Amino acid sequence: MKVDVIVVGSGQAGIPLAARLARAGKQVLLAERGELGGTCVNTGCTPTKTMIASARAAHVARTAARLGVRAGPVQVDLPAVVDRKDALVRKWREGAEKRLREGGDRVTLVHGQARFTGERRIEVAGETHTADIVVLDVGARPTAPPLDGLGKVAWLSYETVMALRELPSHLLVLGGGYIGCEFGQMFRRFGAQVTIVDVDAHLLSREDPEISSALESVFRDEGIGLELGAGAERVSGQAGRIALRLSGGRELRGSHLLIATGRRPNTDDLGCDAGGVALDPKGFIVADDEYRTSAPGTFAVGDVIGQPQFTHTAWDDHRILFDLLLGRSRRGRKGRHIPYTAFTDPQVAGVGLTERQARERGIAYEVATMPFAEIARAREIDETAGILKVLLDPKTERVLGAAIVGSEAGELIHIFVALMQAGAPARAIVDAEAVHPTFAEGVQSLVMKLQRYSLS
């Protein structure tokens, strides 16, 4: 079949791009080897945040006495939690199918592994297809570190751990990033003993130390064991009896092992050599500011290009590339303000530069921090854990970066995102009238900690 566009992968960039190109008059073929929706719908955002909601409900019930409410013994029905998660995943998959149908007869969905057999020539399900444009949205999957003995141990990934219907007695988590922190706290709240191991000195090591420390304090208060600055050297044992030896000879024992040390791109079976698509040393597709790969007419979007691997970034990729392909804009992907949130409790959210990055790059800045507990709303609902931080350009008064640890931090960070996107000075927050009592009021208080905005 000869079509206008071949899209490989149905993630958060692939499906809307295919549907919109079809509505714009293009004949589109979409190839998908798995379930529609990509990582987000099937093994990422949708299932994890659904299960995190159940874990939080258990935690709120257990700790309700702090608000003067007495609850009985809390029991977590893990099979019911998993069933609820699976039902929501199915619902979102149906939503992906509906979105694709919006493209009408101009979209052809083919199930199967797609491989290049030449430039802009794709083989899938036993047939070869060509197109003027090929878009790769093949995503990434869990990867394991070169840990001695791991090949002989039944370990869990973020995909398989969500299928457990029996609670681990002691979950060992290797990796203190987003995945390790979210799953570690989730299973602790379900009732498991949990220990998180990371070679770095702090959880979420990209963050400034005070941001990471705020989350670590909460985790320790909830009884989560933290082995930080400790590398793993060897793992052994069998299902139910896992031994993890750390650097220095110390050994941890648990019932299950979750590997949360990163993801690898789905390019090893894509035939990129045949398609003329260059990869970097880690296997990610090399793409320029306008998503062009080394092969003419071939573009790549989403997690497979090695940028921050967020659903919202992939979705934004589709918007930018759609306009580029139709000649509506020359705006590229660089220079975007990409926010992020770890859906721990409290959440950890940020956008722009950290203080450490500003120092390393020699960028002048002013900084203000404020405990989350200074927000009236936080005290009223007893969600006081956390910290707020903002960096300001001393000349333009524009926000260089912000980080928040606290209740609904993922919502609050968008105040800074909007300000940065508009190129507006932080004075706009100071002059705004904030509703009392809200968490957003605390963002204004934070900015007013800067000397230039102080009322004292």
Short mmCIF file of C-alpha atoms in Angstrom, two decimals, residues 20-405:
data_model
loop_
_atom_site.label_atom_id
_atom_site.label_comp_id
_atom_site.label_asym_id
_atom_site.label_seq_id
_atom_site.Cartn_x
_atom_site.Cartn_y
_atom_site.Cartn_z
CA ARG A 20 -5.71 14.90 12.69
CA LEU A 21 -3.66 14.23 9.54
CA ALA A 22 -6.50 12.08 8.22
CA ARG A 23 -9.01 14.82 8.90
CA ALA A 24 -6.68 17.18 7.04
CA GLY A 25 -7.00 14.97 3.95
CA LYS A 26 -3.98 12.66 4.30
CA GLN A 27 -4.17 8.90 3.79
CA VAL A 28 -2.66 7.47 6.96
CA LEU A 29 -1.57 3.97 7.99
CA LEU A 30 -1.05 3.41 11.73
CA ALA A 31 0.97 0.36 12.79
CA GLU A 32 0.73 -0.90 16.38
CA ARG A 33 2.08 -4.19 17.74
CA GLY A 34 0.37 -3.96 21.13
CA GLU A 35 -2.66 -2.34 22.68
CA LEU A 36 -3.73 1.10 21.52
CA GLY A 37 -2.74 3.98 23.76
CA GLY A 38 0.94 3.36 24.35
CA THR A 39 2.65 3.41 27.73
CA CYS A 40 0.43 6.06 29.30
CA VAL A 41 -2.84 4.23 28.89
CA ASN A 42 -1.63 0.67 29.35
CA THR A 43 1.29 0.63 31.80
CA GLY A 44 1.97 4.23 32.77
CA CYS A 45 -0.15 7.18 33.85
CA THR A 46 -3.61 5.63 33.84
CA PRO A 47 -2.95 2.43 35.81
CA THR A 48 -0.36 3.85 38.20
CA LYS A 49 -2.33 6.92 39.22
CA THR A 50 -5.47 4.82 39.59
CA MET A 51 -3.72 2.50 42.03
CA ILE A 52 -2.06 5.44 43.82
CA ALA A 53 -5.57 6.82 44.45
CA SER A 54 -6.50 3.56 46.21
CA ALA A 55 -3.32 3.70 48.27
CA ARG A 56 -4.05 7.27 49.33
CA ALA A 57 -7.59 6.31 50.36
CA ALA A 58 -6.13 3.66 52.66
CA HIS A 59 -3.66 6.17 54.11
CA VAL A 60 -6.34 8.82 54.72
CA ALA A 61 -8.54 6.26 56.47
CA ARG A 62 -5.68 5.11 58.70
CA THR A 63 -4.68 8.65 59.64
CA ALA A 64 -8.17 10.19 59.95
CA ALA A 65 -7.79 10.52 63.72
CA ARG A 66 -5.57 13.57 63.17
CA LEU A 67 -8.73 15.33 61.96
CA GLY A 68 -10.86 14.03 64.80
CA VAL A 69 -12.39 11.20 62.81
CA ARG A 70 -12.23 7.63 64.10
CA ALA A 71 -12.13 4.87 61.49
CA GLY A 72 -12.05 1.16 62.07
CA PRO A 73 -9.25 -1.17 60.98
CA VAL A 74 -8.34 -0.56 57.33
CA GLN A 75 -8.17 -3.50 54.97
CA VAL A 76 -6.88 -3.24 51.41
CA ASP A 77 -8.49 -5.59 48.89
CA LEU A 78 -5.63 -5.71 46.40
CA PRO A 79 -7.52 -7.80 43.78
CA ALA A 80 -10.30 -5.19 43.85
CA VAL A 81 -7.72 -2.42 43.44
CA VAL A 82 -6.23 -4.22 40.45
CA ASP A 83 -9.67 -4.87 38.93
CA ARG A 84 -10.55 -1.18 39.23
CA LYS A 85 -7.27 -0.29 37.54
CA ASP A 86 -7.87 -2.75 34.71
CA ALA A 87 -11.38 -1.42 34.13
CA LEU A 88 -10.14 2.13 33.79
CA VAL A 89 -7.38 1.05 31.44
CA ARG A 90 -9.97 -0.63 29.21
CA LYS A 91 -12.05 2.56 29.24
CA TRP A 92 -9.10 4.69 28.12
CA ARG A 93 -8.20 2.18 25.41
CA GLU A 94 -11.73 2.55 24.11
CA GLY A 95 -11.18 6.29 24.13
CA ALA A 96 -8.05 5.84 22.02
CA GLU A 97 -10.01 3.75 19.52
CA LYS A 98 -12.72 6.40 19.36
CA ARG A 99 -10.13 9.12 18.73
CA LEU A 100 -8.63 7.10 15.90
CA ARG A 101 -12.03 6.60 14.31
CA GLU A 102 -12.32 10.36 14.02
CA GLY A 103 -9.97 10.03 11.07
CA GLY A 104 -12.63 8.07 9.20
CA ASP A 105 -11.77 5.92 6.17
CA ARG A 106 -8.50 7.77 5.70
CA VAL A 107 -6.95 5.93 8.65
CA THR A 108 -5.97 2.26 8.32
CA LEU A 109 -4.96 0.47 11.53
CA VAL A 110 -2.62 -2.51 11.11
CA HIS A 111 -1.68 -4.69 14.09
CA GLY A 112 1.81 -6.14 14.07
CA GLN A 113 5.51 -5.46 14.49
CA ALA A 114 6.65 -2.77 12.05
CA ARG A 115 10.15 -2.84 10.56
CA PHE A 116 11.97 -0.77 8.02
CA THR A 117 12.98 -2.56 4.83
CA GLY A 118 14.22 0.65 3.23
CA GLU A 119 13.81 4.40 3.47
CA ARG A 120 10.15 5.16 4.20
CA ARG A 121 9.37 1.53 3.49
CA ILE A 122 7.71 -0.39 6.34
CA GLU A 123 6.87 -4.06 6.60
CA VAL A 124 4.08 -5.01 9.02
CA ALA A 125 1.80 -8.04 9.23
CA GLY A 126 3.43 -9.59 6.18
CA GLU A 127 2.86 -6.63 3.87
CA THR A 128 5.10 -3.77 2.79
CA HIS A 129 3.89 -0.17 2.80
CA THR A 130 5.51 3.04 1.59
CA ALA A 131 4.80 6.68 2.30
CA ASP A 132 6.10 10.17 1.68
CA ILE A 133 6.27 10.69 5.44
CA VAL A 134 7.00 8.22 8.27
CA VAL A 135 6.50 9.18 11.91
CA LEU A 136 7.97 7.00 14.66
CA ASP A 137 6.24 6.99 18.04
CA VAL A 138 7.44 3.62 19.30
CA GLY A 139 8.09 4.60 22.91
CA ALA A 140 10.22 2.82 25.52
CA ARG A 141 10.01 -0.06 27.96
CA PRO A 142 11.51 -1.04 31.35
CA THR A 143 15.18 -1.89 31.41
CA ALA A 144 17.32 -3.68 33.97
CA PRO A 145 20.78 -2.73 35.22
CA PRO A 146 23.80 -5.05 34.80
CA LEU A 147 23.30 -6.46 38.28
CA ASP A 148 25.03 -9.71 39.08
CA GLY A 149 22.53 -12.55 39.52
CA LEU A 150 19.52 -10.62 38.18
CA GLY A 151 19.06 -13.04 35.29
CA LYS A 152 18.35 -15.84 37.76
CA VAL A 153 15.82 -13.92 39.89
CA ALA A 154 12.14 -13.31 39.11
CA TRP A 155 12.13 -9.52 39.35
CA LEU A 156 9.28 -7.09 38.78
CA SER A 157 9.03 -4.08 36.49
CA TYR A 158 6.53 -1.24 36.76
CA GLU A 159 4.43 -3.20 34.27
CA THR A 160 4.34 -6.53 36.10
CA VAL A 161 4.14 -5.22 39.67
CA MET A 162 0.68 -3.78 38.92
CA ALA A 163 -0.60 -7.25 38.12
CA LEU A 164 0.15 -8.63 41.60
CA ARG A 165 -3.01 -9.76 43.34
CA GLU A 166 -1.29 -10.76 46.55
CA LEU A 167 0.54 -8.16 48.63
CA PRO A 168 4.31 -8.59 48.94
CA SER A 169 5.44 -8.98 52.54
CA HIS A 170 8.59 -6.92 51.85
CA LEU A 171 9.10 -5.12 48.54
CA LEU A 172 12.66 -4.15 47.70
CA VAL A 173 12.76 -1.28 45.23
CA LEU A 174 15.94 -0.67 43.26
CA GLY A 175 15.83 2.92 42.05
CA GLY A 176 14.78 6.15 43.76
CA GLY A 177 13.40 8.03 40.78
CA TYR A 178 9.75 8.75 39.91
CA ILE A 179 8.82 5.11 39.40
CA GLY A 180 10.57 3.80 42.49
CA CYS A 181 9.14 6.50 44.73
CA GLU A 182 5.56 6.23 43.47
CA PHE A 183 5.43 2.44 43.69
CA GLY A 184 7.36 2.29 46.95
CA GLN A 185 4.91 4.57 48.74
CA MET A 186 1.92 2.91 47.07
CA PHE A 187 2.79 -0.57 48.30
CA ARG A 188 3.74 0.71 51.73
CA ARG A 189 0.25 2.21 52.02
CA PHE A 190 -1.26 -1.06 50.82
CA GLY A 191 0.43 -2.63 53.84
CA ALA A 192 3.74 -4.04 52.60
CA GLN A 193 7.10 -3.43 54.16
CA VAL A 194 9.13 -1.41 51.65
CA THR A 195 12.81 -0.54 51.24
CA ILE A 196 14.04 1.77 48.46
CA VAL A 197 17.67 1.48 47.37
CA ASP A 198 19.47 4.07 45.27
CA VAL A 199 23.12 4.73 44.50
CA ASP A 200 22.55 8.50 44.73
CA ALA A 201 22.54 10.33 48.05
CA HIS A 202 18.93 11.48 47.61
CA LEU A 203 15.64 10.35 46.14
CA LEU A 204 14.72 12.14 42.90
CA SER A 205 18.39 13.06 42.57
CA ARG A 206 17.76 15.63 39.82
CA GLU A 207 16.17 17.89 42.42
CA ASP A 208 17.90 20.31 44.77
CA PRO A 209 18.72 18.61 48.10
CA GLU A 210 16.04 20.42 50.12
CA ILE A 211 13.36 19.27 47.67
CA SER A 212 14.45 15.64 47.89
CA SER A 213 14.87 15.84 51.67
CA ALA A 214 11.28 17.01 52.12
CA LEU A 215 10.01 13.84 50.42
CA GLU A 216 12.49 11.60 52.22
CA SER A 217 11.22 12.89 55.57
CA VAL A 218 7.66 11.90 54.66
CA PHE A 219 8.76 8.46 53.47
CA ARG A 220 10.64 7.78 56.68
CA ASP A 221 7.64 8.90 58.73
CA GLU A 222 5.51 6.38 56.83
CA GLY A 223 7.95 3.60 57.64
CA ILE A 224 9.61 3.28 54.23
CA GLY A 225 13.21 2.15 54.53
CA LEU A 226 15.70 4.24 52.56
CA GLU A 227 19.12 2.93 51.60
CA LEU A 228 20.59 5.96 49.81
CA GLY A 229 24.12 6.32 48.51
CA ALA A 230 24.20 2.54 48.36
CA GLY A 231 24.85 0.69 45.14
CA ALA A 232 23.50 -2.82 44.57
CA GLU A 233 26.17 -5.43 43.80
CA ARG A 234 24.36 -8.74 43.60
CA VAL A 235 20.92 -10.29 43.91
CA SER A 236 20.05 -13.90 44.63
CA GLY A 237 17.23 -16.09 45.86
CA GLN A 238 13.87 -17.18 44.55
CA ALA A 239 10.27 -15.98 44.59
CA GLY A 240 9.37 -14.94 48.12
CA ARG A 241 12.99 -14.96 49.30
CA ILE A 242 15.18 -12.32 47.68
CA ALA A 243 18.61 -11.24 48.94
CA LEU A 244 20.08 -7.97 47.67
CA ARG A 245 23.71 -7.27 48.55
CA LEU A 246 24.71 -3.63 48.73
CA SER A 247 28.10 -2.03 48.28
CA GLY A 248 30.06 -2.56 51.45
CA GLY A 249 28.71 -6.07 51.92
CA ARG A 250 25.42 -5.29 53.67
CA GLU A 251 22.51 -7.49 52.63
CA LEU A 252 18.79 -6.76 52.43
CA ARG A 253 16.17 -9.48 52.37
CA GLY A 254 12.71 -9.19 50.89
CA SER A 255 9.94 -11.14 49.25
CA HIS A 256 9.86 -9.25 45.92
CA LEU A 257 12.23 -7.06 43.92
CA LEU A 258 11.04 -4.13 41.80
CA ILE A 259 13.58 -2.82 39.30
CA ALA A 260 12.96 0.89 38.69
CA THR A 261 16.24 2.04 37.18
CA GLY A 262 15.12 3.38 33.84
CA ARG A 263 13.63 2.63 30.42
CA ARG A 264 15.08 1.71 27.05
CA PRO A 265 13.80 2.80 23.62
CA ASN A 266 11.87 0.35 21.44
CA THR A 267 14.27 0.59 18.53
CA ASP A 268 16.18 -2.69 18.64
CA ASP A 269 13.60 -4.50 16.46
CA LEU A 270 12.58 -1.56 14.28
CA GLY A 271 15.19 -2.03 11.53
CA CYS A 272 16.50 1.50 11.83
CA ASP A 273 19.64 0.69 9.84
CA ALA A 274 17.55 -0.33 6.86
CA GLY A 275 15.50 2.84 7.20
CA GLY A 276 18.54 5.08 7.45
CA VAL A 277 17.50 6.24 10.93
CA ALA A 278 20.46 7.06 13.19
CA LEU A 279 20.44 6.14 16.88
CA ASP A 280 22.43 7.53 19.78
CA PRO A 281 24.63 5.26 21.95
CA LYS A 282 21.64 4.38 24.16
CA GLY A 283 19.42 3.42 21.23
CA PHE A 284 17.27 6.55 21.16
CA ILE A 285 16.45 8.05 17.78
CA VAL A 286 18.43 11.18 16.96
CA ALA A 287 16.00 13.94 15.99
CA ASP A 288 16.49 17.66 15.42
CA ASP A 289 14.44 20.60 16.63
CA GLU A 290 11.72 19.82 14.06
CA TYR A 291 11.68 16.06 14.83
CA ARG A 292 13.55 15.17 11.62
CA THR A 293 15.70 12.05 11.79
CA SER A 294 18.72 11.29 9.63
CA ALA A 295 16.41 9.71 7.03
CA PRO A 296 14.64 12.16 4.68
CA GLY A 297 10.91 12.30 5.32
CA THR A 298 11.18 10.32 8.56
CA PHE A 299 10.30 11.94 11.88
CA ALA A 300 10.32 10.75 15.51
CA VAL A 301 8.30 11.90 18.52
CA GLY A 302 7.67 10.96 22.12
CA ASP A 303 9.82 8.89 24.48
CA VAL A 304 11.88 7.32 21.71
CA ILE A 305 13.81 10.55 21.07
CA GLY A 306 15.15 10.57 24.61
CA GLN A 307 13.63 13.83 25.76
CA PRO A 308 11.84 13.97 29.12
CA GLN A 309 9.63 10.91 28.92
CA PHE A 310 6.30 12.46 29.83
CA THR A 311 2.87 11.92 28.32
CA HIS A 312 2.28 15.65 28.12
CA THR A 313 5.55 16.15 26.25
CA ALA A 314 4.65 13.50 23.67
CA TRP A 315 1.20 15.03 23.24
CA ASP A 316 2.80 18.43 22.71
CA ASP A 317 5.16 16.83 20.17
CA HIS A 318 2.15 15.87 18.05
CA ARG A 319 0.85 19.45 18.06
CA ILE A 320 4.17 20.90 16.97
CA LEU A 321 4.84 18.24 14.33
CA PHE A 322 1.31 18.51 12.92
CA ASP A 323 1.81 22.21 12.26
CA LEU A 324 5.26 21.58 10.79
CA LEU A 325 4.02 18.89 8.41
CA LEU A 326 1.17 21.07 7.19
CA GLY A 327 3.37 24.14 6.85
CA ARG A 328 1.42 26.09 9.45
CA SER A 329 4.38 26.94 11.65
CA ARG A 330 8.15 26.63 11.96
CA ARG A 331 8.08 26.40 15.75
CA GLY A 332 10.31 23.59 16.99
CA ARG A 333 10.46 21.63 20.21
CA LYS A 334 13.36 23.41 21.84
CA GLY A 335 12.78 26.21 24.30
CA ARG A 336 9.62 24.67 25.72
CA HIS A 337 8.93 24.94 29.42
CA ILE A 338 8.31 21.31 30.33
CA PRO A 339 6.75 20.78 33.76
CA TYR A 340 6.86 17.49 35.63
CA THR A 341 5.23 15.88 38.65
CA ALA A 342 6.04 12.84 40.72
CA PHE A 343 2.70 11.59 42.02
CA THR A 344 3.95 10.73 45.45
CA ASP A 345 2.10 12.11 48.47
CA PRO A 346 2.97 14.91 48.82
CA GLN A 347 3.53 15.45 45.14
CA VAL A 348 6.85 16.77 43.81
CA ALA A 349 6.54 19.15 40.87
CA GLY A 350 8.84 21.47 39.01
CA VAL A 351 9.53 23.46 35.87
CA GLY A 352 12.61 25.18 34.50
CA LEU A 353 15.98 25.31 36.21
CA THR A 354 16.92 23.96 39.60
CA GLU A 355 19.26 26.05 41.70
CA ARG A 356 22.02 23.53 41.09
CA GLN A 357 21.59 23.82 37.32
CA ALA A 358 21.62 27.62 37.49
CA ARG A 359 24.90 27.56 39.42
CA GLU A 360 26.48 25.03 37.05
CA ARG A 361 25.55 27.19 34.04
CA GLY A 362 26.71 30.42 35.63
CA ILE A 363 23.22 31.97 35.46
CA ALA A 364 22.52 34.79 37.89
CA TYR A 365 19.42 34.29 40.01
CA GLU A 366 17.50 35.29 43.11
CA VAL A 367 15.93 32.52 45.15
CA ALA A 368 13.18 32.18 47.73
CA THR A 369 11.97 29.16 49.67
CA MET A 370 9.05 28.66 52.03
CA PRO A 371 7.81 25.70 54.07
CA PHE A 372 4.50 24.36 52.76
CA ALA A 373 3.25 24.54 56.34
CA GLU A 374 3.14 28.35 56.11
CA ILE A 375 0.14 28.10 53.81
CA ALA A 376 -3.07 28.54 55.80
CA ARG A 377 -4.93 25.99 53.71
CA ALA A 378 -2.25 23.38 54.40
CA ARG A 379 -2.67 23.80 58.13
CA GLU A 380 -6.45 23.70 57.96
CA ILE A 381 -6.53 20.33 56.20
CA ASP A 382 -3.37 19.06 57.94
CA GLU A 383 -1.34 18.62 54.75
CA THR A 384 1.70 20.56 55.90
CA ALA A 385 4.58 18.47 54.59
CA GLY A 386 6.71 20.03 51.87
CA ILE A 387 8.47 23.12 50.59
CA LEU A 388 8.13 25.71 47.82
CA LYS A 389 11.04 27.22 45.89
CA VAL A 390 11.36 29.75 43.08
CA LEU A 391 14.31 31.14 41.08
CA LEU A 392 14.07 34.58 39.49
CA ASP A 393 16.14 36.39 36.85
CA PRO A 394 17.32 39.51 38.73
CA LYS A 395 17.23 41.67 35.59
CA THR A 396 13.98 40.69 33.88
CA GLU A 397 12.12 39.42 36.98
CA ARG A 398 11.10 36.39 34.95
CA VAL A 399 10.87 32.99 36.60
CA LEU A 400 13.84 30.77 35.78
CA GLY A 401 12.50 27.75 37.60
CA ALA A 402 10.29 26.56 40.42
CA ALA A 403 9.85 23.43 42.50
CA ILE A 404 7.10 22.46 44.91
CA VAL A 405 6.76 19.58 47.33
#
